[in-house]
Amino acid sequence: MTPAEKNNTIQSPFLDRAKKKLIKVCGMKFPENIRAVAELRPDFMGFIFYPKSPRYAEPLNVPVLHELPPEISKIGVFVNEKLDQILATVYKYRLNGVQLHGSEMVKICDQLHDAGLLVIKAFPVAEAYNFKVMKRYEKSCDYFLFDAQTPIYGGAGQKFDWQLLENYKEKTPFLLSGGISIEDLEDINKIQHPAFAGVDLNSRFEISPGLKNVELLSDFINRYRTL
């Protein structure tokens, strides 16, 4: 990476990993919907760059992304993508960070972290899942994201047993994902895990793939932040 390229990477305002009740709204793609959701001030907005996803974001409206408030971190979601392509997308849209939702190894997390990006690594959780596999990712990831294990990359809007979170003993903060809806607020509030940092919202807040129900999101966000 050249110095000029590194300077074009926008540092995330959320590298304070002690922050709790983070909200990531993922799967954004339509300009006016992006603007409307941005008014709710989520901490992260996710844009999926996995061609097989129904929420595949390319091509995004570049000016709309550039005008987003600086306190909202723009996260690109990738699945087993090559480093060069990830970085090209980061520079094109001036993303703050990346979420790796495939079987990416530690090396690419290290490289992206060294590029000044916030790095979120997703892990599919199921019964008897070995959380110890995450330990080698700790130094190169700012957050982990726990999603349900499904045959589909990028998440399928399904929940896993949240009691399994008790088996996670590492220190890297995590976001909870997988079919979260407004009906889950009470159960989310019961999570006392010290590394629990926030939630990732997507399909249960949609009118159609990529088009978010702003009123429903607003209701969730307002209630979640006052729990």
Short mmCIF file of C-alpha atoms in Angstrom, two decimals:
data_model
loop_
_atom_site.label_atom_id
_atom_site.label_comp_id
_atom_site.label_asym_id
_atom_site.label_seq_id
_atom_site.Cartn_x
_atom_site.Cartn_y
_atom_site.Cartn_z
CA MET A 1 0.00 0.00 0.00
CA THR A 2 1.34 3.41 -0.93
CA PRO A 3 1.28 6.32 1.56
CA ALA A 4 -1.27 8.09 -0.63
CA GLU A 5 -3.58 5.07 -0.56
CA LYS A 6 -3.27 4.74 3.20
CA ASN A 7 -4.14 8.41 3.64
CA ASN A 8 -7.37 7.82 1.71
CA THR A 9 -8.51 5.29 4.29
CA ILE A 10 -10.84 7.01 6.73
CA GLN A 11 -10.23 6.06 10.33
CA SER A 12 -13.30 4.83 12.17
CA PRO A 13 -14.55 6.84 15.15
CA PHE A 14 -15.43 3.58 16.91
CA LEU A 15 -12.05 2.08 17.68
CA ASP A 16 -12.92 2.51 21.38
CA ARG A 17 -13.79 -1.12 21.87
CA ALA A 18 -15.33 -0.47 25.29
CA LYS A 19 -18.36 1.20 23.68
CA LYS A 20 -21.58 -0.74 24.23
CA LYS A 21 -24.98 -0.86 22.53
CA LEU A 22 -23.54 -0.40 19.07
CA ILE A 23 -26.00 -0.66 16.20
CA LYS A 24 -25.04 -1.85 12.74
CA VAL A 25 -27.64 -1.69 9.98
CA CYS A 26 -26.51 -3.98 7.19
CA GLY A 27 -27.54 -4.65 3.62
CA MET A 28 -28.04 -1.05 2.48
CA LYS A 29 -28.14 -0.25 -1.25
CA PHE A 30 -30.72 2.39 -2.25
CA PRO A 31 -29.69 6.09 -2.08
CA GLU A 32 -32.79 7.62 -0.48
CA ASN A 33 -33.10 4.71 1.94
CA ILE A 34 -29.44 5.15 2.90
CA ARG A 35 -30.10 8.83 3.64
CA ALA A 36 -33.20 8.04 5.69
CA VAL A 37 -31.48 5.36 7.78
CA ALA A 38 -28.49 7.65 8.31
CA GLU A 39 -30.81 10.11 10.06
CA LEU A 40 -31.32 7.46 12.75
CA ARG A 41 -27.58 7.63 13.46
CA PRO A 42 -26.65 3.95 13.63
CA ASP A 43 -23.02 3.40 14.57
CA PHE A 44 -22.31 1.35 11.45
CA MET A 45 -23.93 1.00 8.03
CA GLY A 46 -23.08 -2.15 6.11
CA PHE A 47 -22.86 -2.50 2.33
CA ILE A 48 -22.64 -6.02 0.92
CA PHE A 49 -20.13 -6.63 -1.87
CA TYR A 50 -20.89 -10.32 -2.35
CA PRO A 51 -22.42 -10.81 -5.82
CA LYS A 52 -24.58 -13.77 -4.77
CA SER A 53 -26.38 -11.77 -2.10
CA PRO A 54 -29.83 -10.30 -2.87
CA ARG A 55 -28.49 -7.19 -1.13
CA TYR A 56 -25.45 -6.87 -3.39
CA ALA A 57 -24.68 -3.16 -3.30
CA GLU A 58 -22.76 -2.52 -6.52
CA PRO A 59 -22.94 -0.01 -8.02
CA LEU A 60 -23.49 2.31 -5.07
CA ASN A 61 -24.17 6.01 -5.36
CA VAL A 62 -20.75 7.41 -4.43
CA PRO A 63 -21.87 10.95 -3.46
CA VAL A 64 -24.50 9.54 -1.08
CA LEU A 65 -21.87 7.54 0.78
CA HIS A 66 -19.47 10.46 0.91
CA GLU A 67 -22.12 12.71 2.48
CA LEU A 68 -22.88 10.35 5.36
CA PRO A 69 -22.19 11.84 8.81
CA PRO A 70 -18.64 11.07 9.99
CA GLU A 71 -19.93 9.40 13.16
CA ILE A 72 -21.44 6.61 11.04
CA SER A 73 -18.80 4.05 10.08
CA LYS A 74 -19.23 2.67 6.56
CA ILE A 75 -18.52 -1.06 6.49
CA GLY A 76 -18.02 -3.16 3.37
CA VAL A 77 -19.09 -6.79 3.71
CA PHE A 78 -17.02 -9.29 1.72
CA VAL A 79 -17.00 -13.07 1.34
CA ASN A 80 -13.67 -14.74 0.51
CA GLU A 81 -12.66 -11.79 -1.68
CA LYS A 82 -9.09 -11.07 -2.76
CA LEU A 83 -7.22 -8.39 -0.84
CA ASP A 84 -6.69 -6.15 -3.88
CA GLN A 85 -10.39 -6.14 -4.71
CA ILE A 86 -11.36 -5.37 -1.12
CA LEU A 87 -8.96 -2.43 -0.99
CA ALA A 88 -10.12 -1.14 -4.38
CA THR A 89 -13.71 -1.10 -3.10
CA VAL A 90 -12.63 0.54 0.16
CA TYR A 91 -10.92 3.39 -1.72
CA LYS A 92 -13.75 3.77 -4.24
CA TYR A 93 -16.39 4.31 -1.56
CA ARG A 94 -14.12 5.64 1.21
CA LEU A 95 -15.17 2.90 3.59
CA ASN A 96 -14.11 2.94 7.23
CA GLY A 97 -13.93 -0.77 7.67
CA VAL A 98 -14.63 -4.26 6.42
CA GLN A 99 -16.64 -7.24 7.60
CA LEU A 100 -15.31 -10.59 6.44
CA HIS A 101 -18.15 -13.10 6.26
CA GLY A 102 -16.44 -16.10 4.68
CA SER A 103 -13.62 -18.45 5.63
CA GLU A 104 -10.92 -15.76 5.56
CA MET A 105 -7.62 -16.53 7.29
CA VAL A 106 -5.85 -14.39 9.87
CA LYS A 107 -3.37 -13.05 7.30
CA ILE A 108 -5.92 -11.02 5.34
CA CYS A 109 -7.36 -9.65 8.59
CA ASP A 110 -3.84 -8.54 9.54
CA GLN A 111 -3.33 -6.87 6.16
CA LEU A 112 -6.61 -4.98 6.33
CA HIS A 113 -5.99 -3.94 9.91
CA ASP A 114 -2.52 -2.70 8.96
CA ALA A 115 -4.19 -0.64 6.21
CA GLY A 116 -5.93 1.37 8.93
CA LEU A 117 -9.32 -0.27 8.56
CA LEU A 118 -11.72 -1.39 11.25
CA VAL A 119 -12.00 -5.16 10.87
CA ILE A 120 -15.03 -7.25 11.81
CA LYS A 121 -14.74 -11.02 11.36
CA ALA A 122 -17.97 -13.02 11.22
CA PHE A 123 -18.19 -16.53 12.64
CA PRO A 124 -21.08 -18.98 12.13
CA VAL A 125 -22.23 -20.35 15.49
CA ALA A 126 -24.00 -23.65 16.11
CA GLU A 127 -24.24 -26.32 18.81
CA ALA A 128 -20.84 -27.53 20.07
CA TYR A 129 -19.11 -24.62 18.31
CA ASN A 130 -15.47 -24.22 19.32
CA PHE A 131 -15.09 -20.54 20.16
CA LYS A 132 -11.36 -21.07 20.73
CA VAL A 133 -10.77 -20.89 16.96
CA MET A 134 -11.24 -17.12 17.27
CA LYS A 135 -8.28 -16.60 19.54
CA ARG A 136 -5.79 -16.34 16.68
CA TYR A 137 -7.88 -13.53 15.15
CA GLU A 138 -7.87 -11.36 18.26
CA LYS A 139 -4.94 -9.10 17.39
CA SER A 140 -6.18 -8.33 13.89
CA CYS A 141 -9.92 -7.81 14.50
CA ASP A 142 -11.68 -4.96 16.26
CA TYR A 143 -14.93 -6.90 16.57
CA PHE A 144 -16.23 -10.38 15.99
CA LEU A 145 -19.73 -10.93 14.65
CA PHE A 146 -21.67 -14.04 15.65
CA ASP A 147 -24.25 -15.29 13.17
CA ALA A 148 -26.19 -18.53 12.76
CA GLN A 149 -24.45 -21.32 10.90
CA THR A 150 -26.19 -21.87 7.56
CA PRO A 151 -25.18 -23.20 4.12
CA ILE A 152 -25.46 -19.65 2.77
CA TYR A 153 -22.56 -17.20 2.99
CA GLY A 154 -23.37 -13.75 4.27
CA GLY A 155 -26.11 -14.74 6.67
CA ALA A 156 -29.62 -16.06 6.17
CA GLY A 157 -31.69 -14.20 8.75
CA GLN A 158 -31.71 -17.14 11.16
CA LYS A 159 -31.07 -17.15 14.90
CA PHE A 160 -28.79 -19.42 16.88
CA ASP A 161 -29.08 -20.35 20.54
CA TRP A 162 -27.81 -17.25 22.34
CA GLN A 163 -27.02 -19.31 25.42
CA LEU A 164 -24.01 -20.56 23.46
CA LEU A 165 -22.47 -17.11 23.98
CA GLU A 166 -21.55 -18.25 27.47
CA ASN A 167 -18.87 -20.43 25.85
CA TYR A 168 -17.08 -17.40 24.39
CA LYS A 169 -14.20 -16.59 26.75
CA GLU A 170 -12.06 -14.26 24.63
CA LYS A 171 -11.79 -10.49 25.05
CA THR A 172 -12.56 -9.17 21.57
CA PRO A 173 -16.00 -7.47 21.67
CA PHE A 174 -18.69 -9.01 19.52
CA LEU A 175 -21.80 -7.98 17.63
CA LEU A 176 -24.82 -10.26 17.67
CA SER A 177 -26.41 -11.05 14.32
CA GLY A 178 -28.85 -13.47 12.77
CA GLY A 179 -32.54 -12.74 12.35
CA ILE A 180 -32.75 -10.11 15.08
CA SER A 181 -36.15 -8.39 15.19
CA ILE A 182 -37.87 -5.84 17.37
CA GLU A 183 -39.44 -8.72 19.30
CA ASP A 184 -35.95 -9.65 20.57
CA LEU A 185 -35.36 -6.47 22.57
CA GLU A 186 -36.20 -8.04 25.92
CA ASP A 187 -33.91 -11.03 25.34
CA ILE A 188 -31.10 -8.79 24.09
CA ASN A 189 -31.36 -6.76 27.26
CA LYS A 190 -30.77 -9.93 29.28
CA ILE A 191 -27.37 -10.58 27.69
CA GLN A 192 -24.77 -9.88 30.35
CA HIS A 193 -21.67 -11.11 28.54
CA PRO A 194 -18.82 -8.61 29.18
CA ALA A 195 -17.75 -8.68 25.52
CA PHE A 196 -21.23 -8.06 24.08
CA ALA A 197 -20.96 -4.78 22.17
CA GLY A 198 -24.11 -4.47 20.09
CA VAL A 199 -26.38 -5.80 17.37
CA ASP A 200 -26.39 -6.23 13.62
CA LEU A 201 -29.78 -5.58 11.99
CA ASN A 202 -30.84 -6.59 8.51
CA SER A 203 -33.59 -8.78 7.06
CA ARG A 204 -36.20 -8.43 9.83
CA PHE A 205 -36.26 -4.68 9.22
CA GLU A 206 -36.84 -4.79 5.47
CA ILE A 207 -39.63 -4.05 3.05
CA SER A 208 -37.69 -5.95 0.38
CA PRO A 209 -34.02 -7.05 0.12
CA GLY A 210 -31.87 -3.97 0.67
CA LEU A 211 -34.80 -1.63 1.35
CA LYS A 212 -35.12 -0.94 5.07
CA ASN A 213 -38.30 -0.13 6.96
CA VAL A 214 -37.15 3.16 8.48
CA GLU A 215 -40.07 3.45 10.90
CA LEU A 216 -39.45 -0.03 12.32
CA LEU A 217 -35.72 0.62 12.59
CA SER A 218 -36.37 3.91 14.35
CA ASP A 219 -38.60 2.17 16.88
CA PHE A 220 -35.96 -0.49 17.59
CA ILE A 221 -33.06 1.95 17.84
CA ASN A 222 -34.89 4.33 20.18
CA ARG A 223 -35.97 1.52 22.47
CA TYR A 224 -32.62 -0.27 22.39
CA ARG A 225 -30.65 2.82 23.33
CA THR A 226 -32.88 3.49 26.33
CA LEU A 227 -32.78 -0.07 27.74
#
